[in-house]
PDB file of C-alpha atoms in Angstrom:
ATOM      1  CA  MET N   1      36.788 -73.636 -14.340  1.00 57.00           C
ATOM      2  CA  ASN N   2      33.976 -73.560 -16.806  1.00 68.00           C
ATOM      3  CA  GLY N   3      35.849 -72.403 -19.696  1.00 79.00           C
ATOM      4  CA  LEU N   4      37.531 -69.524 -18.453  1.00 88.00           C
ATOM      5  CA  GLN N   5      41.158 -69.007 -18.695  1.00 93.00           C
ATOM      6  CA  GLN N   6      43.314 -68.045 -15.753  1.00 94.00           C
ATOM      7  CA  ASP N   7      43.527 -64.191 -16.590  1.00 95.00           C
ATOM      8  CA  GLN N   8      39.945 -64.014 -16.951  1.00 95.00           C
ATOM      9  CA  LEU N   9      39.524 -65.658 -13.386  1.00 95.00           C
ATOM     10  CA  ALA N  10      41.954 -63.404 -12.110  1.00 95.00           C
ATOM     11  CA  LEU N  11      40.458 -60.215 -13.640  1.00 97.00           C
ATOM     12  CA  LEU N  12      37.076 -61.398 -12.315  1.00 97.00           C
ATOM     13  CA  ARG N  13      38.383 -62.287  -8.699  1.00 97.00           C
ATOM     14  CA  SER N  14      40.003 -58.695  -8.718  1.00 97.00           C
ATOM     15  CA  MET N  15      36.759 -56.862  -9.595  1.00 97.00           C
ATOM     16  CA  LEU N  16      34.830 -58.801  -6.850  1.00 97.00           C
ATOM     17  CA  GLU N  17      37.482 -57.938  -4.369  1.00 97.00           C
ATOM     18  CA  ARG N  18      37.751 -54.395  -4.982  1.00 97.00           C
ATOM     19  CA  ALA N  19      33.761 -54.371  -4.792  1.00 95.00           C
ATOM     20  CA  ARG N  20      34.181 -55.915  -1.322  1.00 95.00           C
ATOM     21  CA  ALA N  21      36.741 -53.584  -0.427  1.00 94.00           C
ATOM     22  CA  ALA N  22      34.624 -50.451  -1.371  1.00 93.00           C
ATOM     23  CA  ILE N  23      31.421 -51.727   0.474  1.00 90.00           C
ATOM     24  CA  ALA N  24      33.638 -52.395   3.516  1.00 89.00           C
ATOM     25  CA  ASN N  25      35.241 -48.969   3.123  1.00 87.00           C
ATOM     26  CA  ASP N  26      32.057 -47.166   2.805  1.00 80.00           C
ATOM     27  CA  ALA N  27      30.598 -49.114   5.790  1.00 71.00           C
ATOM     28  CA  GLU N  28      33.698 -48.246   7.726  1.00 70.00           C
ATOM     29  CA  ARG N  29      33.369 -44.657   6.954  1.00 68.00           C
ATOM     30  CA  ILE N  30      29.938 -44.058   7.318  1.00 65.00           C
ATOM     31  CA  GLY N  31      29.228 -46.365  10.191  1.00 60.00           C
ATOM     32  CA  SER N  32      26.067 -48.255  11.392  1.00 50.00           C
ATOM     33  CA  SER N  33      22.691 -47.128  10.228  1.00 47.00           C
ATOM     34  CA  HIS N  34      22.466 -46.405  14.213  1.00 51.00           C
ATOM     35  CA  ASP N  35      24.901 -43.843  13.619  1.00 55.00           C
ATOM     36  CA  LEU N  36      23.219 -42.381  10.825  1.00 55.00           C
ATOM     37  CA  ALA N  37      19.810 -41.790  12.742  1.00 61.00           C
ATOM     38  CA  VAL N  38      18.462 -38.442  12.907  1.00 61.00           C
ATOM     39  CA  GLU N  39      17.413 -37.825  16.322  1.00 64.00           C
ATOM     40  CA  GLU N  40      13.453 -36.907  16.908  1.00 58.00           C
ATOM     41  CA  VAL N  41      12.857 -33.730  18.536  1.00 58.00           C
ATOM     42  CA  GLU N  42       9.569 -32.314  19.367  1.00 63.00           C
ATOM     43  CA  THR N  43       8.640 -30.439  16.463  1.00 70.00           C
ATOM     44  CA  SER N  44       6.025 -30.155  13.925  1.00 75.00           C
ATOM     45  CA  PRO N  45       4.281 -33.429  12.422  1.00 75.00           C
ATOM     46  CA  ALA N  46       5.631 -32.467   9.231  1.00 75.00           C
ATOM     47  CA  ASP N  47       9.216 -32.535  10.618  1.00 77.00           C
ATOM     48  CA  MET N  48       8.983 -35.511  12.479  1.00 78.00           C
ATOM     49  CA  ALA N  49       7.534 -37.308   9.482  1.00 81.00           C
ATOM     50  CA  THR N  50      10.753 -36.045   7.647  1.00 81.00           C
ATOM     51  CA  VAL N  51      12.873 -37.311  10.225  1.00 79.00           C
ATOM     52  CA  ARG N  52      11.182 -40.909  10.417  1.00 83.00           C
ATOM     53  CA  LEU N  53      11.569 -40.877   6.259  1.00 86.00           C
ATOM     54  CA  LEU N  54      15.454 -40.175   6.763  1.00 83.00           C
ATOM     55  CA  ASN N  55      15.831 -43.151   9.385  1.00 81.00           C
ATOM     56  CA  GLU N  56      13.975 -45.281   7.271  1.00 87.00           C
ATOM     57  CA  LEU N  57      16.311 -44.624   4.115  1.00 87.00           C
ATOM     58  CA  ALA N  58      19.299 -44.974   6.205  1.00 81.00           C
ATOM     59  CA  GLN N  59      18.292 -48.007   7.078  1.00 84.00           C
ATOM     60  CA  GLU N  60      17.472 -49.293   3.722  1.00 88.00           C
ATOM     61  CA  ALA N  61      20.625 -48.309   2.723  1.00 84.00           C
ATOM     62  CA  ALA N  62      22.537 -50.162   5.245  1.00 84.00           C
ATOM     63  CA  GLY N  63      20.301 -53.304   4.514  1.00 86.00           C
ATOM     64  CA  HIS N  64      21.121 -52.880   0.858  1.00 90.00           C
ATOM     65  CA  LYS N  65      24.854 -52.598   1.185  1.00 91.00           C
ATOM     66  CA  ALA N  66      24.821 -55.766   3.618  1.00 90.00           C
ATOM     67  CA  ALA N  67      23.157 -57.846   0.852  1.00 93.00           C
ATOM     68  CA  GLN N  68      25.434 -56.455  -1.842  1.00 94.00           C
ATOM     69  CA  MET N  69      28.343 -57.889   0.385  1.00 95.00           C
ATOM     70  CA  GLY N  70      26.521 -61.147   0.834  1.00 95.00           C
ATOM     71  CA  VAL N  71      26.216 -61.506  -2.745  1.00 96.00           C
ATOM     72  CA  ILE N  72      29.950 -60.540  -3.330  1.00 97.00           C
ATOM     73  CA  LYS N  73      30.997 -62.914  -0.724  1.00 97.00           C
ATOM     74  CA  HIS N  74      29.155 -65.598  -2.228  1.00 97.00           C
ATOM     75  CA  ALA N  75      30.821 -65.288  -5.326  1.00 97.00           C
ATOM     76  CA  LEU N  76      34.156 -65.194  -3.967  1.00 97.00           C
ATOM     77  CA  ALA N  77      33.496 -68.398  -2.069  1.00 97.00           C
ATOM     78  CA  LYS N  78      32.502 -70.241  -5.773  1.00 96.00           C
ATOM     79  CA  PHE N  79      36.311 -69.386  -6.501  1.00 94.00           C
ATOM     80  CA  ASP N  80      37.355 -71.637  -3.729  1.00 91.00           C
ATOM     81  CA  ASP N  81      35.203 -74.437  -4.540  1.00 93.00           C
ATOM     82  CA  GLY N  82      35.688 -74.385  -8.041  1.00 92.00           C
ATOM     83  CA  SER N  83      32.093 -73.474  -8.974  1.00 94.00           C
ATOM     84  CA  TYR N  84      32.708 -69.859 -10.151  1.00 96.00           C
ATOM     85  CA  GLY N  85      31.305 -69.370 -13.560  1.00 95.00           C
ATOM     86  CA  ALA N  86      28.862 -72.121 -13.673  1.00 96.00           C
ATOM     87  CA  CYS N  87      25.169 -71.130 -13.864  1.00 96.00           C
ATOM     88  CA  GLU N  88      23.640 -72.121 -10.565  1.00 96.00           C
ATOM     89  CA  GLU N  89      20.571 -73.271 -12.241  1.00 96.00           C
ATOM     90  CA  CYS N  90      21.506 -75.495 -15.302  1.00 95.00           C
ATOM     91  CA  GLY N  91      25.231 -75.596 -14.540  1.00 94.00           C
ATOM     92  CA  ASN N  92      26.274 -74.451 -17.894  1.00 95.00           C
ATOM     93  CA  PRO N  93      28.965 -72.102 -18.280  1.00 95.00           C
ATOM     94  CA  ILE N  94      28.257 -67.970 -18.005  1.00 96.00           C
ATOM     95  CA  GLY N  95      30.035 -66.241 -20.584  1.00 94.00           C
ATOM     96  CA  PHE N  96      32.794 -63.962 -19.687  1.00 96.00           C
ATOM     97  CA  SER N  97      31.072 -61.032 -21.083  1.00 95.00           C
ATOM     98  CA  ARG N  98      28.407 -61.350 -18.855  1.00 96.00           C
ATOM     99  CA  LEU N  99      30.869 -61.855 -15.816  1.00 97.00           C
ATOM    100  CA  GLN N 100      32.666 -58.706 -16.728  1.00 96.00           C
ATOM    101  CA  ALA N 101      29.440 -56.892 -16.406  1.00 96.00           C
ATOM    102  CA  ARG N 102      28.195 -58.672 -13.404  1.00 96.00           C
ATOM    103  CA  PRO N 103      31.232 -60.553 -11.835  1.00 97.00           C
ATOM    104  CA  GLU N 104      28.484 -61.667  -9.037  1.00 96.00           C
ATOM    105  CA  ALA N 105      26.296 -63.117 -11.588  1.00 96.00           C
ATOM    106  CA  ARG N 106      24.794 -66.514 -10.725  1.00 96.00           C
ATOM    107  CA  LEU N 107      22.962 -67.308 -13.709  1.00 97.00           C
ATOM    108  CA  CYS N 108      23.772 -67.625 -17.123  1.00 95.00           C
ATOM    109  CA  ILE N 109      21.776 -65.428 -19.625  1.00 95.00           C
ATOM    110  CA  ALA N 110      19.183 -67.982 -20.621  1.00 95.00           C
ATOM    111  CA  CYS N 111      18.269 -68.732 -16.898  1.00 96.00           C
ATOM    112  CA  GLN N 112      18.350 -65.329 -15.877  1.00 96.00           C
ATOM    113  CA  THR N 113      15.816 -64.433 -18.477  1.00 95.00           C
ATOM    114  CA  ARG N 114      13.578 -67.090 -17.425  1.00 95.00           C
ATOM    115  CA  ALA N 115      13.668 -66.247 -14.066  1.00 94.00           C
ATOM    116  CA  GLU N 116      12.857 -62.444 -14.774  1.00 95.00           C
ATOM    117  CA  ARG N 117       9.810 -63.825 -16.926  1.00 94.00           C
ATOM    118  CA  ARG N 118       8.573 -65.535 -13.619  1.00 88.00           C
TER     119      ARG N 118
END
């Protein structure tokens, strides 16, 4: 798989599985964003604004966790189809050091740099 050795692949897969489990545990522990919602009560306009802000932050956090889970599942699926470690843009191998830092990385350093400049 794109120049990665079996022990490297095992390490990276383990890192992704731990990240997936951590997100799932957080979601289970916290519950849905609806469970986190602060109920609006007839109070001052400033208090109502605070309640709305807290509810928006809870929804945003839940959305971020869902997005993270999607990225991790995508990376794990690439193990199954044999494409893990290959840049999705140019097809070149993604370096092991980059994958250690970001095991969910989809792009090599060169393509990621180009994407960030756009």
